[in-house]
Tab-separated table of C-alpha atoms and ligand atoms in Angstrom:
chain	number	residue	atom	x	y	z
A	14	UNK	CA	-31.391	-194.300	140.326
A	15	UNK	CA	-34.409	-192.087	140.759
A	16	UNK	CA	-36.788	-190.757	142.831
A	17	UNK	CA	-40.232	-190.606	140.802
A	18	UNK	CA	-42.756	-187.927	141.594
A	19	UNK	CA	-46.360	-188.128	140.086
A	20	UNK	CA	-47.901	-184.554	140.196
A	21	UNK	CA	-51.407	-184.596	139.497
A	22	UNK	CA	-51.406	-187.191	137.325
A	23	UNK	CA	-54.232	-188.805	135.474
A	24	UNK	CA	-54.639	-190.721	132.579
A	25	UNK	CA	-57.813	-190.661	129.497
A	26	UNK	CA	-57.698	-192.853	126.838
A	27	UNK	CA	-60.615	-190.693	125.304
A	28	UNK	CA	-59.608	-187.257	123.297
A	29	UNK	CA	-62.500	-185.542	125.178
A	30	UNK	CA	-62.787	-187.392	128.507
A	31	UNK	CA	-66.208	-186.227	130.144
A	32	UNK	CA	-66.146	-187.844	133.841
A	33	UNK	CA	-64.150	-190.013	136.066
A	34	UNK	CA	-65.102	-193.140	134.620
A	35	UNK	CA	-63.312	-191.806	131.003
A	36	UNK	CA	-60.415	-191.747	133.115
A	37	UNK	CA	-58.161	-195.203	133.127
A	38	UNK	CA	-56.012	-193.411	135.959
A	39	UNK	CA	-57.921	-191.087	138.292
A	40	UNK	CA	-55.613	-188.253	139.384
A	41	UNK	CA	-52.299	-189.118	141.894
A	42	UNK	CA	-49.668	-187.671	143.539
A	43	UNK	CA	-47.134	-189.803	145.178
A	44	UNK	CA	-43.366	-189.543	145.552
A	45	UNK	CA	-41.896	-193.330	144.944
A	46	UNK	CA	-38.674	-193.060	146.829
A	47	UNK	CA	-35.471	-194.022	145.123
A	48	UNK	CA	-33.919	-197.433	145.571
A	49	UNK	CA	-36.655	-199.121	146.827
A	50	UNK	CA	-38.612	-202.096	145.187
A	51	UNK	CA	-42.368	-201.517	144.874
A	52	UNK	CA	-44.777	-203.886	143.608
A	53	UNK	CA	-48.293	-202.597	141.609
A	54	UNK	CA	-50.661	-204.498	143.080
A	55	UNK	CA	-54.434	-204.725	141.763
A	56	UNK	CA	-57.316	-206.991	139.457
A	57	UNK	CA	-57.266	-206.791	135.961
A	58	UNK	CA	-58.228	-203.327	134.398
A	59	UNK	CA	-57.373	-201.199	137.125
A	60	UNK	CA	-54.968	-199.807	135.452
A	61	UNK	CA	-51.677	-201.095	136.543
A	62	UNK	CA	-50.213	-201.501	132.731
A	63	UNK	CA	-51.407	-197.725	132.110
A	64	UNK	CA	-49.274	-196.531	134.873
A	65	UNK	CA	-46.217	-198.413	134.272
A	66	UNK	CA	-46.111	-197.277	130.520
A	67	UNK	CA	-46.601	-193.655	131.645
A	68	UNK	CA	-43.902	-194.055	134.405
A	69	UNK	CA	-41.679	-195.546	131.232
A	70	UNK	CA	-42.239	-192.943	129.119
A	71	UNK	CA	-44.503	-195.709	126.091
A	72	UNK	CA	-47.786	-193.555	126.916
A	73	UNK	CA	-47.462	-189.717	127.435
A	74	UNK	CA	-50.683	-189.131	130.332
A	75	UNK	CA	-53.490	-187.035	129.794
A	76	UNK	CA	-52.836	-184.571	132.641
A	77	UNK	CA	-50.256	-183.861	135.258
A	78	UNK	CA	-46.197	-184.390	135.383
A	79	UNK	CA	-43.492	-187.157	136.166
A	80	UNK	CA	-40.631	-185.799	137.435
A	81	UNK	CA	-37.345	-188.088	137.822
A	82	UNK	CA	-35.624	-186.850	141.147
A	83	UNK	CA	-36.380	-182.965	140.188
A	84	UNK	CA	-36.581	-183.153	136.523
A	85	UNK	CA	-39.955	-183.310	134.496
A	86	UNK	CA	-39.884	-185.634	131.928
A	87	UNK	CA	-43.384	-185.648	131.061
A	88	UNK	CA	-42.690	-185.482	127.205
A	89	UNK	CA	-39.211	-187.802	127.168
A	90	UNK	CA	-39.421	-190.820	125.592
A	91	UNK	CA	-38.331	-194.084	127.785
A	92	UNK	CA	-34.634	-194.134	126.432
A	93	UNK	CA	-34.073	-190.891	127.896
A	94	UNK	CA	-35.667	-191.729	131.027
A	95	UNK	CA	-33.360	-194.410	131.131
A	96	UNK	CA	-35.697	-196.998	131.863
A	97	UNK	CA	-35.901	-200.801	132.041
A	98	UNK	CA	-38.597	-202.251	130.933
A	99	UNK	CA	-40.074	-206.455	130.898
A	100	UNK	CA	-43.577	-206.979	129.462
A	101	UNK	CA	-46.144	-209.796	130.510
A	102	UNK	CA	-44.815	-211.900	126.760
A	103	UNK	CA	-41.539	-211.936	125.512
A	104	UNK	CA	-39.834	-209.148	123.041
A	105	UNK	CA	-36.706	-211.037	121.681
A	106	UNK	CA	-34.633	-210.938	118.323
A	107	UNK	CA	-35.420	-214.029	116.722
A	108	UNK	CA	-32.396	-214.506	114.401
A	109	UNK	CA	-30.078	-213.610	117.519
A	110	UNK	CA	-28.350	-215.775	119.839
A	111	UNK	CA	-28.697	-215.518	123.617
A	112	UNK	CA	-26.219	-213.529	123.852
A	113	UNK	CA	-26.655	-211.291	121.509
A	114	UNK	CA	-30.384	-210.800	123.093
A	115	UNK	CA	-28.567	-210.077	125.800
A	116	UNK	CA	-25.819	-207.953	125.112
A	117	UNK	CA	-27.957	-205.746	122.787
A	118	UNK	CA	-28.675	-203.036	125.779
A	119	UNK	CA	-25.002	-202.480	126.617
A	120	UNK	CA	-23.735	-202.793	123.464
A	121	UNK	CA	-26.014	-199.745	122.125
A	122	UNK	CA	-25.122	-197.746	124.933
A	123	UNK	CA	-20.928	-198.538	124.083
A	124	UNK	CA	-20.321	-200.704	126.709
A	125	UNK	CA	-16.682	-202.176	127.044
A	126	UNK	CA	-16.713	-205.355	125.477
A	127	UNK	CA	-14.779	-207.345	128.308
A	128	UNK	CA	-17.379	-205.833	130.858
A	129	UNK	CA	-19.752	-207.212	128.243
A	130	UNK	CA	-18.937	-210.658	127.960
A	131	UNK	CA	-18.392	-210.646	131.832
A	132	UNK	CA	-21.901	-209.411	132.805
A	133	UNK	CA	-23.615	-211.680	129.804
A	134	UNK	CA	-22.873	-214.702	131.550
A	135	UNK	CA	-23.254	-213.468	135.266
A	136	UNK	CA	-26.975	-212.006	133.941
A	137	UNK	CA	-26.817	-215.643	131.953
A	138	UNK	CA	-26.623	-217.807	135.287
A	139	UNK	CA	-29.118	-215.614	137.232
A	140	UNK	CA	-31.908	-216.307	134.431
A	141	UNK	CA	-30.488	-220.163	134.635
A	142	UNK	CA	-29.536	-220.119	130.863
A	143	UNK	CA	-25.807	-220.197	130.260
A	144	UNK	CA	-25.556	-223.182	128.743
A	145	UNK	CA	-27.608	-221.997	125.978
A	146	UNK	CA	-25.628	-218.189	125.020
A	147	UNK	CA	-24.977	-219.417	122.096
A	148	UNK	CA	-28.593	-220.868	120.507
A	149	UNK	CA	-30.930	-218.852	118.434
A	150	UNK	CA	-33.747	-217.426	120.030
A	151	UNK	CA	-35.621	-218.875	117.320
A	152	UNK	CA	-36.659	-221.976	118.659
A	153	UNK	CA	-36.503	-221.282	122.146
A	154	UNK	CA	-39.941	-222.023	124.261
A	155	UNK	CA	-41.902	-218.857	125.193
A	156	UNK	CA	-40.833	-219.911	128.952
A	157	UNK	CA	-37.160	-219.433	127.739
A	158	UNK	CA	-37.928	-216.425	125.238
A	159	UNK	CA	-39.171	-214.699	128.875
A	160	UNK	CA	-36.225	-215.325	130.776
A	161	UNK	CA	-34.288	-213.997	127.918
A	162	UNK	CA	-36.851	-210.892	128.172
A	163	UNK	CA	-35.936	-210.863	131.621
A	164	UNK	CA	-32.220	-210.763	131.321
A	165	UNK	CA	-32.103	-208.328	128.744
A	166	UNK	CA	-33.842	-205.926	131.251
A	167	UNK	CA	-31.857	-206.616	134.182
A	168	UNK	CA	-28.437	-206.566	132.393
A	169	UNK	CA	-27.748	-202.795	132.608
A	170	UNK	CA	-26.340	-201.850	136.300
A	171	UNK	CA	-26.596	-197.970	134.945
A	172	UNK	CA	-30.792	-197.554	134.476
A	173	UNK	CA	-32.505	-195.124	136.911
A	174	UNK	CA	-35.447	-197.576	136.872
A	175	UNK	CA	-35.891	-201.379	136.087
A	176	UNK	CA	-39.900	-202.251	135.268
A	177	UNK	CA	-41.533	-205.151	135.234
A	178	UNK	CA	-45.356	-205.777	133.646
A	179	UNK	CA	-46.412	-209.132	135.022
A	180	UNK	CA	-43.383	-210.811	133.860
A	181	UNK	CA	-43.602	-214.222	135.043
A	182	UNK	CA	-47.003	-214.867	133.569
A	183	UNK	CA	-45.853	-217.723	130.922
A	184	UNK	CA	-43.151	-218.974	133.070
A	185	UNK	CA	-43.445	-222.382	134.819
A	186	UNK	CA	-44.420	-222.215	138.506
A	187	UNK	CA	-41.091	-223.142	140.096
A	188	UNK	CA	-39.008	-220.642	137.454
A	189	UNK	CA	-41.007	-218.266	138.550
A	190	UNK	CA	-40.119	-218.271	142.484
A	191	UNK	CA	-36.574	-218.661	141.261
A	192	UNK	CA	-36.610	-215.974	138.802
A	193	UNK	CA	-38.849	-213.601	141.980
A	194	UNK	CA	-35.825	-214.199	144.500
A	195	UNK	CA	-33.354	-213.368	141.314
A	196	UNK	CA	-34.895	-210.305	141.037
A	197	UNK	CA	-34.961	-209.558	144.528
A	198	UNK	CA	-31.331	-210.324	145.094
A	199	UNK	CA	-30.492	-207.966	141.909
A	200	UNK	CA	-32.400	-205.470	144.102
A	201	UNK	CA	-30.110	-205.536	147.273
A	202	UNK	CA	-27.273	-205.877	144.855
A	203	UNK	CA	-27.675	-202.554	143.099
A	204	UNK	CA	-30.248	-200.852	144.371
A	205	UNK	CA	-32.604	-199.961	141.607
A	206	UNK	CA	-35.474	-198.287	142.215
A	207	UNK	CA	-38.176	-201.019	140.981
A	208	UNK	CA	-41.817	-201.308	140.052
A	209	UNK	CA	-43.015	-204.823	139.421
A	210	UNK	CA	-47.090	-204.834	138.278
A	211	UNK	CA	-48.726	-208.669	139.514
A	212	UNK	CA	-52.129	-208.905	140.230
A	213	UNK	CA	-50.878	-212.023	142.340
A	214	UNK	CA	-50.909	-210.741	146.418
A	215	UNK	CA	-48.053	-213.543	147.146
A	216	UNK	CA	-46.162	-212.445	144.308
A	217	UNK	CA	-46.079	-208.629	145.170
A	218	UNK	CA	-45.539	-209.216	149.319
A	219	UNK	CA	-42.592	-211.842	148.479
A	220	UNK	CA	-41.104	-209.367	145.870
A	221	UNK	CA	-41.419	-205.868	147.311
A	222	UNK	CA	-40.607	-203.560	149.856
A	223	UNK	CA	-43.677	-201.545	149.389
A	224	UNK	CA	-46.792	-202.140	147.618
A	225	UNK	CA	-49.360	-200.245	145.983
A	226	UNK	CA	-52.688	-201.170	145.788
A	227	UNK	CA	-54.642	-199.977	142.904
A	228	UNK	CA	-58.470	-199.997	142.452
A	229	UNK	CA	-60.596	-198.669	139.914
A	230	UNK	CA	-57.936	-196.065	138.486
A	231	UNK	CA	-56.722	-195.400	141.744
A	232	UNK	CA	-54.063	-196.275	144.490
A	233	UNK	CA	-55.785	-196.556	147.351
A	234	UNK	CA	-52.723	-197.643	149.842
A	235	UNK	CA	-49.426	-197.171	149.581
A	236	UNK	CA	-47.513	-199.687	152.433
A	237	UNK	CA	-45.442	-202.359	153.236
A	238	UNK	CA	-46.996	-205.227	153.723
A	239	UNK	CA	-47.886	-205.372	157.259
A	240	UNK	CA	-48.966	-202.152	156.650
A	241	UNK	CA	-51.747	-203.591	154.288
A	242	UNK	CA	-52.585	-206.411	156.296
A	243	UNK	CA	-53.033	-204.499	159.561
A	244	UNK	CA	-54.258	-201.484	159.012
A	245	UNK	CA	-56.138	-201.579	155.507
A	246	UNK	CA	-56.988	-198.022	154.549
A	247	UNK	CA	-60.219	-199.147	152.036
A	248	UNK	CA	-61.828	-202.352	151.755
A	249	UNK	CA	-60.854	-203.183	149.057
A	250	UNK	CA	-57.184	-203.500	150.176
A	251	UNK	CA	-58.380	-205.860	153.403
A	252	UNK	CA	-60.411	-207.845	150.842
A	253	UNK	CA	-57.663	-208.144	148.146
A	254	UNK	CA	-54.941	-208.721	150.970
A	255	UNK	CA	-55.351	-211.618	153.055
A	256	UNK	CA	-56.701	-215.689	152.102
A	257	UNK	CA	-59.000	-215.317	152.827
A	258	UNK	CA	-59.321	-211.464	153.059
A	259	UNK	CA	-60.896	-209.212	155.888
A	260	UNK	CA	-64.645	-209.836	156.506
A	261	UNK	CA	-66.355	-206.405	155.519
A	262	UNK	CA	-69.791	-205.738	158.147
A	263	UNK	CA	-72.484	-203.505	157.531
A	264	UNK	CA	-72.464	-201.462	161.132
A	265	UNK	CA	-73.715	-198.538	162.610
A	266	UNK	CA	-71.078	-196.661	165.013
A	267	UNK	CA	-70.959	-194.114	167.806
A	268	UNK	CA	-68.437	-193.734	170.186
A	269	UNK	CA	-66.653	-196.857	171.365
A	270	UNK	CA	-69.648	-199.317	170.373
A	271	UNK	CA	-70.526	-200.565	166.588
A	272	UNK	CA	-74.314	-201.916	166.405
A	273	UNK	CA	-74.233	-204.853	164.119
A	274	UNK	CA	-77.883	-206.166	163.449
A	275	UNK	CA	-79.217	-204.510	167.039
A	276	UNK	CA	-76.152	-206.152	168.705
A	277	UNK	CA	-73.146	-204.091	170.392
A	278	UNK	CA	-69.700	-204.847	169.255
A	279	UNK	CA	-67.196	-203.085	171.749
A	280	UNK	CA	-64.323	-200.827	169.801
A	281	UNK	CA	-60.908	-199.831	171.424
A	282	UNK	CA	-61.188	-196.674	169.730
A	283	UNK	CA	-63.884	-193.983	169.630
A	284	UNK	CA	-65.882	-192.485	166.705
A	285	UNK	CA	-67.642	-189.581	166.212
A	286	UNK	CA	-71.652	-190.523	165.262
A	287	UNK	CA	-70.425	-191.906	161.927
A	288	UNK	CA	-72.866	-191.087	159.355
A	289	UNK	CA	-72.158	-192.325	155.394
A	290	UNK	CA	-72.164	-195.912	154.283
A	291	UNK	CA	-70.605	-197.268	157.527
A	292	UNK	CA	-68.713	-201.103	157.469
A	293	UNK	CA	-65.895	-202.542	160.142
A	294	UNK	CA	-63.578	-204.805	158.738
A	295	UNK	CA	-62.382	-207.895	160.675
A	296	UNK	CA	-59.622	-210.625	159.895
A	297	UNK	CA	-60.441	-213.647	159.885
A	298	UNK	CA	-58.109	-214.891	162.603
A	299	UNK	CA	-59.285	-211.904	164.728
A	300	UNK	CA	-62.397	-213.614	165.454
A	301	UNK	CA	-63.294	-216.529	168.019
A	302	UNK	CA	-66.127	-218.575	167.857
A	303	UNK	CA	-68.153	-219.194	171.073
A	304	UNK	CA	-70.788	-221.444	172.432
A	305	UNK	CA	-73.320	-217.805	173.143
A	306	UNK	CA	-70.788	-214.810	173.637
A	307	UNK	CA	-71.255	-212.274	170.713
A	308	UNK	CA	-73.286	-211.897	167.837
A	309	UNK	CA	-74.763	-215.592	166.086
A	310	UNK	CA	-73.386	-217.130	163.083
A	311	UNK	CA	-74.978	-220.428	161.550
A	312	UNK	CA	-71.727	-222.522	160.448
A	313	UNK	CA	-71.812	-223.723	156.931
A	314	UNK	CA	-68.518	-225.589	156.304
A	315	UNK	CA	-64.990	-226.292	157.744
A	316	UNK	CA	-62.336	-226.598	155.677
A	317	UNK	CA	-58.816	-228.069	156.686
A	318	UNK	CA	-55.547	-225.634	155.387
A	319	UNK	CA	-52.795	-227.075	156.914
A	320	UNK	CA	-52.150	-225.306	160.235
A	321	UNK	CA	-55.222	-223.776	160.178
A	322	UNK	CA	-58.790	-224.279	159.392
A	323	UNK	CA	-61.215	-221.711	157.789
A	324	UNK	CA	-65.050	-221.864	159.097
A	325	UNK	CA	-67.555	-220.751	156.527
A	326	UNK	CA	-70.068	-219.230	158.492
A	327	UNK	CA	-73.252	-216.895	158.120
A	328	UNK	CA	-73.741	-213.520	159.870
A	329	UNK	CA	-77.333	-211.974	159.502
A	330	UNK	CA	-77.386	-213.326	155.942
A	331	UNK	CA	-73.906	-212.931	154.493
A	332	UNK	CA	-70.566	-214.619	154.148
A	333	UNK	CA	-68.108	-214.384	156.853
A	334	UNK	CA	-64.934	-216.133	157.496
A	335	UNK	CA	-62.933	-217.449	160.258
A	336	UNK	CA	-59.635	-218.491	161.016
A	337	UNK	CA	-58.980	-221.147	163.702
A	338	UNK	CA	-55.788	-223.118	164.379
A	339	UNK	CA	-55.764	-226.785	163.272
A	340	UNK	CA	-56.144	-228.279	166.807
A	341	UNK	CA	-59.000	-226.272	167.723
A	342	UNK	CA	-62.241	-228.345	168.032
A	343	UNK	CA	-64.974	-227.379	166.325
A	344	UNK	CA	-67.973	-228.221	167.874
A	345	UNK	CA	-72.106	-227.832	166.691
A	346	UNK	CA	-72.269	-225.788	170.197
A	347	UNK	CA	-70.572	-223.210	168.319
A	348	UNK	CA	-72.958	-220.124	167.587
A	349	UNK	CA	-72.043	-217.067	168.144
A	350	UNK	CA	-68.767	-215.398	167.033
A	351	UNK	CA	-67.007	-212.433	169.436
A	352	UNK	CA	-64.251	-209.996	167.758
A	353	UNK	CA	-60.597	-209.052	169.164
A	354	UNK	CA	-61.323	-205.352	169.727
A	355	UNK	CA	-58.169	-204.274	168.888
A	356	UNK	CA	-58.196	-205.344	165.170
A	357	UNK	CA	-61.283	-203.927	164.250
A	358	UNK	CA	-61.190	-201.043	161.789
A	359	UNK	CA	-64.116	-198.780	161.161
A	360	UNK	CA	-64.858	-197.630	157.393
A	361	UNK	CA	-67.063	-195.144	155.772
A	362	UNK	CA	-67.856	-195.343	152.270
A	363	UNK	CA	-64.348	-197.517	151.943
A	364	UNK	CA	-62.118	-195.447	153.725
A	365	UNK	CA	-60.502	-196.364	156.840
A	366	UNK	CA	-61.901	-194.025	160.022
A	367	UNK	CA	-59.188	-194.134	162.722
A	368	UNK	CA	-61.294	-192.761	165.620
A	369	UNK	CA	-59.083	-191.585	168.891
A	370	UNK	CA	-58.274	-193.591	171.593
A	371	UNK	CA	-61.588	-194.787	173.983
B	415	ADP	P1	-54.247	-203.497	134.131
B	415	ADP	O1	-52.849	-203.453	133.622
B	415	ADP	O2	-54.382	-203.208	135.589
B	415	ADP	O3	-54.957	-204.769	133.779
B	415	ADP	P2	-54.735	-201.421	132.139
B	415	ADP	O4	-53.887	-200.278	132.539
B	415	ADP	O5	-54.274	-202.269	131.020
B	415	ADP	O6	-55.093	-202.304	133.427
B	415	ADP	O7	-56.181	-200.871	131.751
B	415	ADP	C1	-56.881	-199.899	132.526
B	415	ADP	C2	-58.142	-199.491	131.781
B	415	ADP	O8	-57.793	-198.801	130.583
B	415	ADP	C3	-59.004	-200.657	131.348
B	415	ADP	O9	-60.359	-200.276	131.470
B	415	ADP	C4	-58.628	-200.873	129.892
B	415	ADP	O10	-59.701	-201.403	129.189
B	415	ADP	C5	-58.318	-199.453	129.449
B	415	ADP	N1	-57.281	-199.446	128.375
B	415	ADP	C6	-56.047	-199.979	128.466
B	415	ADP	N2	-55.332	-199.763	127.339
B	415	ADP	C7	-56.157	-199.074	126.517
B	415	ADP	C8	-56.006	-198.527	125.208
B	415	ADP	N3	-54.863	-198.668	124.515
B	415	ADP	N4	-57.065	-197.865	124.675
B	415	ADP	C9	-58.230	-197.722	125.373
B	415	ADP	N5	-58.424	-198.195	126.610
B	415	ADP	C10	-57.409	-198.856	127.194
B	416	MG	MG1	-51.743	-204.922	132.620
């Protein structure tokens, strides 16, 4: 297992990269901490893929180092690393049986061939295949192609890190949460330090201890994930995180009070005379409507989500939501919305602004 350092990493896919937006990965430094499982969280094109393959050793980056615990390996290729890797679509031998698929990894690193045939079928039953070890891959649905995929990367005990690029994509919805909880087991079992790239929120707060939020080439939060959902340190994450995610309000604010549209919104903390592009970010369920208290909202629909409903509302022109519990009455009196004080955080130009105590 490693620890994996990024030192001023950043990534071009241009020879001559001019400015940031050249750049697929802006530059990081982080320290991933060995053992634990992370999950790469972000939309499509933020780079996710570009920073696993780096990580793996497939893309050499642009600028900067990875070290593994203290040693750079930069310029090794992904079998020294070690490394683990699944991709989004399957990568099997064709003219190979299961097994074989399977064994392939321990067999070319000289594995003892009773530990072999020991670990094939325990790595057979986890990806719910052993009564097929013996087909050709050939043949095989892409759903079953994956979870050999899948097998073959979990099968070594000995890899410093196990990877996985959106690997449940093509399987079948309830696989996948079996194949998710396999994975997650495997993790307590062994301890590998793991990075598993979704663009799927559930998927990456079932799966991981930590996980990293990436936007536009960047990570912009590192956390676990109440970490994310409480304290989101840039819009995007409280947008991204969350169904549906943190409302996002244009504000003005100076010392314990935000002006929204004219109208004070008390803060528990206090703020210097914020100056910048200048938003406060409120959860849904952190916000009660009233029948005058607050600042006016014109309700626009209700919908019903088990437990819960969400109210569709409109603040001074834009969407908002709201979060009420299922046996809450909802009544046409309802026109004004007031905020729990305490979960309000304060932004400028995206970043999270934590004040001091008021
Ligand atoms: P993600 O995995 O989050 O969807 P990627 O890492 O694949 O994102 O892509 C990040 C950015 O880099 C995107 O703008 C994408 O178009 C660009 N990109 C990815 N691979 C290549 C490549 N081989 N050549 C040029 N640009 C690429
Ligand atoms: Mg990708």
């Amino acid at each position: 297992m490693a620890k994996i350092t990024l030192d001023n990493l950043a990534h071009s896919y241009f020879s001559n990269p001019k400015s940031d937006i050249d750049f697929a990965l802006k530059e990081m430094d982080h320290v991933w901490a060995d053992g634990e499982a992370y999950a790469l969280l972000g939309a499509s094109g933020c780079g996710k893929s570009t920073l696993l393959n780096i990580i793996s050793g497939l893309l050499h980056p642009s600028q900067g180092r990875i070290l593994f615990d203290d040693k750079d390996v930069t310029q090794s290729t992904t079998a020294d690393r070690n490394i683990a890797q699944v991709f989004q679509f399957p990568v099997v031998y064709d003219t190979m049986t299961v097994r074989a698929n399977l064994e392939f990894p321990l067999k070319n690193r000289g594995a003892d061939p009773k530990y072999i045939m020991q670990r094939v079928q325990q790595i057979g039953a986890m990806i719910g295949m052993e009564s097929e070890l013996d087909k050709r891959a050939r043949g095989l649905t892409a759903d079953a192609k994956q979870k050999i995929s899948l097998g073959r990367g979990m099968v070594r005990e000995d890899v410093n890190a196990l990877l996985f690029d959106e690997p449940l994509t093509v399987i079948d919805p309830h696989m996948k949460w079996e194949l998710r909880t396999q994975l997650k087991s495997l993790h307590h079992e062994f301890g590998h330090t793991m990075i598993y790239v979704t663009h799927d929120q559930t998927e990456a707060l079932t799966f991981a201890d930590k996980v990293v939020v990436m936007y536009d080439g960047r990570v912009v939060q590192i956390g676990t994930p109440n970490e994310l959902y409480d304290r989101p340190q840039h819009t995007f994450v409280g947008y991204f995180i969350g169904s549906p995610g943190m409302n996002v309000i244009t504000a003005q604010v100076a010392g314990n009070t935000a002006i929204v549209h004219g109208l004070k919104v008390p803060l528990s903390q206090a703020y210097d005379n914020l100056g910048g592009k200048v938003e406060i970010g409120v959860r849904p369920e952190a916000i009660t409507l009233t029948e005058g208290k607050g600042l006016p909202v014109k309700i626009r629909r209700v919908e019903d989500v088990g437990r819960h409903k969400i109210i569709r509302a409109e603040l001074f022109g834009n969407e908002i939501n709201i979060l009420a519990h299922e046996d809450q009455p909802i009544s046409t009196e309802m026109s004004h919305v007031t905020f729990d004080k305490d979960c309000i955080n304060v932004y400028v130009n995206d970043w999270l602004n934590c004040g001091v105590p008021a």
